[in-house]
XYZ file of C-alpha atoms in Angstrom:
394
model
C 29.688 -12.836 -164.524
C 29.119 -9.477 -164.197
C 32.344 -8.733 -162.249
C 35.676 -7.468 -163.095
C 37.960 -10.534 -163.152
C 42.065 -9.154 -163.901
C 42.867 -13.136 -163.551
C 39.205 -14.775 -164.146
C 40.758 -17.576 -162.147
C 37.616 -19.623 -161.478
C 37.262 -22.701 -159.653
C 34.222 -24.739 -158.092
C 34.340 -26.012 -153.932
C 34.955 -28.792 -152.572
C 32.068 -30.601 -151.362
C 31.391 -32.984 -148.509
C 29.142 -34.174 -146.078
C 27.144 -31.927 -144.204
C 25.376 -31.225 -140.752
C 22.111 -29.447 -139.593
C 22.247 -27.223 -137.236
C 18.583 -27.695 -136.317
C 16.488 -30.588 -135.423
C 12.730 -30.203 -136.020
C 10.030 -32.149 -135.316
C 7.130 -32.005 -137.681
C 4.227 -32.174 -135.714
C 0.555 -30.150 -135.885
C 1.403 -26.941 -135.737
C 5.255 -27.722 -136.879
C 7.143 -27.791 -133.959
C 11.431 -26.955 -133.318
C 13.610 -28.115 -131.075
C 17.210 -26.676 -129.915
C 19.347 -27.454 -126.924
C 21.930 -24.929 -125.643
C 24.855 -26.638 -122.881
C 25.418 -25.488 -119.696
C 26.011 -22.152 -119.523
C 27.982 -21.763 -115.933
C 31.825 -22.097 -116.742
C 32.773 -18.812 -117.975
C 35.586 -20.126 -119.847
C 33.313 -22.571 -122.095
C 32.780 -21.852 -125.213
C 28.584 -21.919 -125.893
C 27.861 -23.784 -129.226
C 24.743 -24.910 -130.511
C 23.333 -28.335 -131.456
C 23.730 -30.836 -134.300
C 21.596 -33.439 -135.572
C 22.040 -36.496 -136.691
C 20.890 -35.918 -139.953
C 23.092 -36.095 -142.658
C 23.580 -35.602 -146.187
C 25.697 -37.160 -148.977
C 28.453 -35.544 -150.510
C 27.002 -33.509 -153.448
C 29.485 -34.257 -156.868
C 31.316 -31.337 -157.877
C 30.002 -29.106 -160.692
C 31.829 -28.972 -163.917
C 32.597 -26.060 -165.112
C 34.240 -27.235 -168.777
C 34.088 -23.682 -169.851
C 36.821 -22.602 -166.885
C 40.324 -23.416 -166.198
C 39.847 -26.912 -164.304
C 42.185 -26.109 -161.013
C 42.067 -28.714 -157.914
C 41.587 -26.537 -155.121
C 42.284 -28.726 -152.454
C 45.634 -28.206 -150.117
C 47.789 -30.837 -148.438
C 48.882 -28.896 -146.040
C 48.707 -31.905 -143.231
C 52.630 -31.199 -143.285
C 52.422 -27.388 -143.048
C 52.428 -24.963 -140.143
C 48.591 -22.986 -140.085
C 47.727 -19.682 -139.006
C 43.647 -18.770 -138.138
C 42.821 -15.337 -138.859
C 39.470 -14.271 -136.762
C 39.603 -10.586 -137.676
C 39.947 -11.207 -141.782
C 38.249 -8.015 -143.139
C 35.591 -8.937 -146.163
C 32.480 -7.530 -148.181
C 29.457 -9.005 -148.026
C 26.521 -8.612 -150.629
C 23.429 -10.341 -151.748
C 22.170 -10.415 -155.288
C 18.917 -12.771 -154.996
C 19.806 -15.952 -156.207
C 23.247 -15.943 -154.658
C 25.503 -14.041 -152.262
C 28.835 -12.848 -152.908
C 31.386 -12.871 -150.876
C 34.720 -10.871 -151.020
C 38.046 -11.869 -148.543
C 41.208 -9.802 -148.358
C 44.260 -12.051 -149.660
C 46.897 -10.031 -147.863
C 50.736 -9.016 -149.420
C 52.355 -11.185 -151.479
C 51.636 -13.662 -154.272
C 48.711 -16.154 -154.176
C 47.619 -18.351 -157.212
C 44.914 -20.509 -157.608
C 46.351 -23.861 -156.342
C 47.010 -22.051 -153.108
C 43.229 -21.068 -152.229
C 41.163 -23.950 -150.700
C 37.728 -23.266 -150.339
C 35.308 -25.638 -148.704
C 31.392 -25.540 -148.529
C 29.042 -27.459 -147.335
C 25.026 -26.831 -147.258
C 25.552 -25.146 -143.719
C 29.316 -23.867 -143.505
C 31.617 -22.904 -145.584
C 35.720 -22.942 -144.739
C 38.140 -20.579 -146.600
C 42.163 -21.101 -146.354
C 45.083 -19.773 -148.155
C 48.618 -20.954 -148.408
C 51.212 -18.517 -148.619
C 54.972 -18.895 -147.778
C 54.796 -21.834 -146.308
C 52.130 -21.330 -143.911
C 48.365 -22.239 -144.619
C 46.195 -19.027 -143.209
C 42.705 -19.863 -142.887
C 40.402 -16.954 -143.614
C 37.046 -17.719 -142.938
C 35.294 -21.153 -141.343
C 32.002 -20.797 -140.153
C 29.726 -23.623 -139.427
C 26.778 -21.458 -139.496
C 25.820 -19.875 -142.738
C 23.243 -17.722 -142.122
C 21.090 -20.242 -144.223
C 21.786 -23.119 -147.064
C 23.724 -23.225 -149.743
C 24.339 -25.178 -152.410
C 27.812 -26.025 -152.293
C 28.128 -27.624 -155.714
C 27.563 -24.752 -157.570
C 29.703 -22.516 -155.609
C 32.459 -20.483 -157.448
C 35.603 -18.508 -156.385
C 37.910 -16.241 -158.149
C 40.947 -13.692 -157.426
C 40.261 -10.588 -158.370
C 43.469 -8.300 -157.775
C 43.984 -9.084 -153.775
C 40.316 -10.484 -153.018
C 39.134 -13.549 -153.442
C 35.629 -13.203 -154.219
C 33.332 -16.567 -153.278
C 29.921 -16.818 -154.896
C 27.836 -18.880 -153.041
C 24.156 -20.262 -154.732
C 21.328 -20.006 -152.420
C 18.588 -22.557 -151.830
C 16.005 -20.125 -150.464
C 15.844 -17.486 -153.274
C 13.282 -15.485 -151.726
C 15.214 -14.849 -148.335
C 17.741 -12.019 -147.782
C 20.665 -12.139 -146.190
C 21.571 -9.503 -143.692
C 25.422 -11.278 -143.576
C 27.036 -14.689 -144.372
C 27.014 -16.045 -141.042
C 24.043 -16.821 -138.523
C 24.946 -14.575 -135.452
C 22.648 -12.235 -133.041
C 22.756 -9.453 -135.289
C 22.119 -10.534 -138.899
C 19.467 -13.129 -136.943
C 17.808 -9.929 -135.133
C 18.081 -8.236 -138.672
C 16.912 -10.510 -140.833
C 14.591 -12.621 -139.365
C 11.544 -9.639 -139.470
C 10.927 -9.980 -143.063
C 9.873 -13.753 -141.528
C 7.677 -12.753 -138.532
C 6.298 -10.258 -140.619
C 5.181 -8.508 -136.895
C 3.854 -11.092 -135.324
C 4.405 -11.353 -131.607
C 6.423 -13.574 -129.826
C 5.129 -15.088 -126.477
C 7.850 -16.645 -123.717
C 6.530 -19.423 -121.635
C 8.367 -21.936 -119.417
C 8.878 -22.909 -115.514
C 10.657 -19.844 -115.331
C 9.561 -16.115 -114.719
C 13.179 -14.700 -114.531
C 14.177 -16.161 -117.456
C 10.661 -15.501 -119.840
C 11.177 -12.106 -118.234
C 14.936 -11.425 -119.159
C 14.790 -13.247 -122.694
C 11.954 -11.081 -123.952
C 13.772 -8.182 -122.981
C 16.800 -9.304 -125.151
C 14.632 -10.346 -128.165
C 12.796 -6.863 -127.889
C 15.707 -4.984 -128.024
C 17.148 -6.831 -130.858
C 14.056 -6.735 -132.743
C 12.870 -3.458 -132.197
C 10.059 -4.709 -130.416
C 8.029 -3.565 -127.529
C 8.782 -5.752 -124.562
C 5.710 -6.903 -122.118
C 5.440 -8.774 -118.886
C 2.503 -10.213 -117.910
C 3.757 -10.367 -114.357
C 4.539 -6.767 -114.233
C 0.611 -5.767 -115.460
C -0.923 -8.312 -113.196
C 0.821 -6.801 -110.214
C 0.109 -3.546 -111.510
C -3.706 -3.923 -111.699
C -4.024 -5.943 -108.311
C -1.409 -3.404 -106.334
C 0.281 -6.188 -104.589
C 3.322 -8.663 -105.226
C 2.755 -11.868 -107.100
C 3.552 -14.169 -103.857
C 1.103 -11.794 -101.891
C -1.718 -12.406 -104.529
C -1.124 -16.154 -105.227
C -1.218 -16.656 -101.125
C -4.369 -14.816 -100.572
C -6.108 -15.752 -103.546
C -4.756 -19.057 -104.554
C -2.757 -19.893 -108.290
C -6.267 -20.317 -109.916
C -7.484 -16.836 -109.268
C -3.855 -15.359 -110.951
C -3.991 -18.050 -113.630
C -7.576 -16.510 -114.687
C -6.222 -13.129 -114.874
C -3.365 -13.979 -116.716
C -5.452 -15.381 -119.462
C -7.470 -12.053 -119.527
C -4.222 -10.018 -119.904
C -3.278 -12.492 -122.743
C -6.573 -11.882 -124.365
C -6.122 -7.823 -124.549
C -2.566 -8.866 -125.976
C -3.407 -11.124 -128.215
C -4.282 -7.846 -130.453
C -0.807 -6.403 -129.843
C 1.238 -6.690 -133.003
C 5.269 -6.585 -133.022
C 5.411 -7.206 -128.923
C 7.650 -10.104 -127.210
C 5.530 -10.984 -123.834
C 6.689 -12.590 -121.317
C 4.236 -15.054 -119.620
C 4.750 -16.310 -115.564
C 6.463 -19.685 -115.234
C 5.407 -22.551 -112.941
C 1.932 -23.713 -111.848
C 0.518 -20.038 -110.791
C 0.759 -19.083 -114.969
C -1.962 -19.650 -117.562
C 0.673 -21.065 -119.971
C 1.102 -24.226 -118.108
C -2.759 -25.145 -118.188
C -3.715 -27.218 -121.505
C -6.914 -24.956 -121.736
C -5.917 -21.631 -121.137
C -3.699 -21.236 -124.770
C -6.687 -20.115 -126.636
C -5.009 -16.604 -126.464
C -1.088 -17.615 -126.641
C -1.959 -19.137 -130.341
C -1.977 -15.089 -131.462
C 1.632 -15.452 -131.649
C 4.981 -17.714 -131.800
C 4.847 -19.623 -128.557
C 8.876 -20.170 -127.482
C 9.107 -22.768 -124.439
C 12.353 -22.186 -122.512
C 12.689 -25.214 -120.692
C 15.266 -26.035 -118.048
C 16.662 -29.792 -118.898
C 17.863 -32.644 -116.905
C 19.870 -34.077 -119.312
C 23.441 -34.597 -119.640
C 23.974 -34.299 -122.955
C 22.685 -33.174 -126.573
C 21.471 -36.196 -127.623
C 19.257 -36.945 -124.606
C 18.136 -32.835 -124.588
C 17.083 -33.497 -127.702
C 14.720 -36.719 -126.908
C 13.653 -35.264 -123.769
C 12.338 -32.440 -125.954
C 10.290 -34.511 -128.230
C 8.857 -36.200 -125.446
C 7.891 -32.996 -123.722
C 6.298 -32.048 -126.913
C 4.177 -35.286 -127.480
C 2.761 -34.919 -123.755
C -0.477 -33.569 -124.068
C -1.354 -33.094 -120.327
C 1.196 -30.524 -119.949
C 0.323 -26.819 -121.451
C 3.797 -26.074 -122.969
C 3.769 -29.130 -124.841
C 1.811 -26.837 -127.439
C 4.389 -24.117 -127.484
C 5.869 -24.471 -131.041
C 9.465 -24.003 -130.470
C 11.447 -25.387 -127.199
C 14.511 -24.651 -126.348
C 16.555 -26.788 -123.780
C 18.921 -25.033 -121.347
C 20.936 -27.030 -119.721
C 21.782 -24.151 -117.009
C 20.756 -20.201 -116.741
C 22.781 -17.752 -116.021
C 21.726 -14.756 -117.035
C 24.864 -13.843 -118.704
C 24.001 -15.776 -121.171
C 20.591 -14.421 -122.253
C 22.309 -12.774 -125.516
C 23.101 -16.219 -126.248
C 19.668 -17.977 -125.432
C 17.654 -15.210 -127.472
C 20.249 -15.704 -130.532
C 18.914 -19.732 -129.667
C 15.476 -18.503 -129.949
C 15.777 -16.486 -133.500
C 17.676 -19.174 -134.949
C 14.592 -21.984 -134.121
C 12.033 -19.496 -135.113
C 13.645 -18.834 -138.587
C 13.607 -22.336 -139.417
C 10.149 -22.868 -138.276
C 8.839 -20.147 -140.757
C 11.067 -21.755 -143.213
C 9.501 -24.761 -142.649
C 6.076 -23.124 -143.427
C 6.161 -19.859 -144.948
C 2.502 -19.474 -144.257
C 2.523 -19.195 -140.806
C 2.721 -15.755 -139.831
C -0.409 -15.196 -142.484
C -2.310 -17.896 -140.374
C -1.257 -16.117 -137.029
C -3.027 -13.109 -138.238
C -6.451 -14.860 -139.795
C -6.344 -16.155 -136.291
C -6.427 -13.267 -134.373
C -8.339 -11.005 -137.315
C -11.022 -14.241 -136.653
C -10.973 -13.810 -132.270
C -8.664 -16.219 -131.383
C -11.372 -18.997 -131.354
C -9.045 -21.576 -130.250
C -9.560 -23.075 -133.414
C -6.070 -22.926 -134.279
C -3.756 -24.628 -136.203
C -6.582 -25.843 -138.033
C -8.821 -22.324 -138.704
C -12.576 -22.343 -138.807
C -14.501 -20.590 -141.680
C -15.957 -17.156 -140.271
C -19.184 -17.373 -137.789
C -17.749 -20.848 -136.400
C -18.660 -20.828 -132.680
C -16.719 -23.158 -130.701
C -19.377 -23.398 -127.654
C -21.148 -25.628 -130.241
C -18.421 -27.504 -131.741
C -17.657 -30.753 -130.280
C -13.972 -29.918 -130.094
C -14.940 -27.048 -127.411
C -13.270 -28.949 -124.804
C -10.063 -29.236 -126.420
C -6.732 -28.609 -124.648
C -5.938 -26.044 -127.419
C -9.343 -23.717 -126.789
């Protein structure tokens, strides 16, 4: 180790079981899934999904070269203390990130630290006089671990945490998955690629772009504000003169001069009058990471979850070939920090999924958005002569 160590007290985690946070369903292009709750009660706490997909316990590393201490605390007798604002460093060295935790006044020895990581979380607690404090408990690292060959150490009054990464190639803007080390981190993924909004929904296309944009420095466009722009008249005026077709049509020609546009997050229009919710009118939308925010009937996570997958296997409806959909159970527009931070999270683990994707994204629109995606044609394909010309997804 390459630290200073005054006690070189070293231990490794506990390990147990362990949750994703995610559920994805592996389709063609490689589709995610994520349900938020209802958003309405202002006094509910918004949390995001689990799956049930679960892991086995991963055995415990052994370190024969290091004091053997059992890290674990019985404190199911003991008064506890949580401590939200515990001050700590973060840092990430490649391989692993390093974690450091302020231990406070007063004595603290190995067997009182009781650190506990899992693939996805990670749960930090420290007994001292008689009271167990727990410093840290996340159950969203900002991605996974491997918990059995995590090490911890004092060093003077921090405990410092080393944590072994799965994903060597990804840096970590901080050790837990929020809005801002999402919004930071996740542009070394999209590599500039846009982000297109599409659902039942203007308002809320409209409103989440705006948040992503801001978050990821990018430049926020509305296809409902240019349309109205060009024809000089409201949306409702247009659509009741000219009928939903004629405003479909002219949303796909905005999409095509977009489709161009690097580092932009465009909102599409929602409902029947938008070119989004036609099968063949997503030649264009393919340019970029399609996000469907989708409004669910369900009652809870587990049926959110299946009535995404069946949204996504139904081929007559245009969203169905977004790649990401996310299931709110409610808007309120309050919570559009929280939906966008729902957004980044899905679209991270979709590129993880496939690193190649944003590459693909931009053969596809260096090609002219053919329609031939996710399967690219070789250059000079025409797909007015190709049999799959009529397909949904020209």
């Amino acid at each position: 180790f390459h630290r200073r160590n005054r006690e070189a007290n070293m231990a490794s985690s506990s390990s147990s079981s362990s949750s994703v946070a995610l559920s994805f369903l592996y389709q063609n292009p490689i589709k995610a899934s994520l349900s938020i709750p209802k958003p309405f009660s202002p006094y509910s706490k918004l949390t995001f999904p689990s799956i049930a997909s679960f892991y086995s316990a991963i055995p415990r590393l052994d370190y024969s070269n290091f004091k053997k201490i059992n890290p674990c605390l019985h404190c199911s007798n003991l008064p506890t203390a949580s401590t939200n604002n515990t001050q700590y460093e973060f840092s990430d060295g490649s391989s692993e990130v390093e974690l450091r935790l302020e231990l406070g006044q007063g004595d603290v020895t190995p067997k009182d630290i009781y650190v506990d990581a899992n693939e996805s979380s990670l749960a930090i607690r420290v007994q001292q006089s008689g009271i167990v404090r727990t410093l840290m408990e996340t159950s969203t690292l900002y991605e996974k671990i491997k918990p059995a060959e995590t090490i911890w150490y004092i060093d003077e009054d921090q405990l410092v945490i080393s944590l072994k990464k799965q994903n060597y190639e990804l840096k970590w803007p901080d050790i837990v998955e929020s809005w801002e080390s999402l919004s930071a981190g996740i542009t070394q993924l999209l590599r500039g690629t846009s982000i297109y909004l599409v659902g039942e929904s203007t308002e809320i296309n409209q409103r989440i772009a705006r948040e992503l944009a801001v978050g990821l420095g990018y430049t926020p466009l509305c296809t409902k504000e240019l349309l109205e722009a060009y024809a000089k008249q409201s949306m409702e005026s247009w659509v009741n003169e000219e009928g939903s077709d004629a405003v479909a049509e002219a949303e796909r020609a905005i999409l095509e001069s977009l489709s161009s546009q690097a580092r932009a997050v465009i909102a599409t229009l929602g409902g029947k009058k938008g070119a989004a919710g036609r099968v063949n009118q997503w030649r264009h939308l393919f340019a970029g990471f399609t996000v469907w925010l989708s409004l669910s009937q369900a009652t809870d996570e587990e049926s959110a979850k299946e009535e995404a997958k069946r949204n996504m296997q139904d081929s007559g409806r245009g969203y169905s070939n977004a790649e990401v959909v996310v299931k709110l159970g409610g808007w309120d527009p309050n919570y559009s920090k929280a939906v966008a931070q729902a957004v980044l999270s899905a679209l991270k683990r979709l590129i993880l999924a496939d690193k190649d994707l944003p590459g693909k994204k931009s053969l596809y629109v260096r090609l002219g958005c053919r329609g031939d995606w996710p399967d690219i044609k070789p250059p000079g394909w025409d797909p007015s002569t190709s049999i799959d010309a009529s397909s949904p997804r020209s």
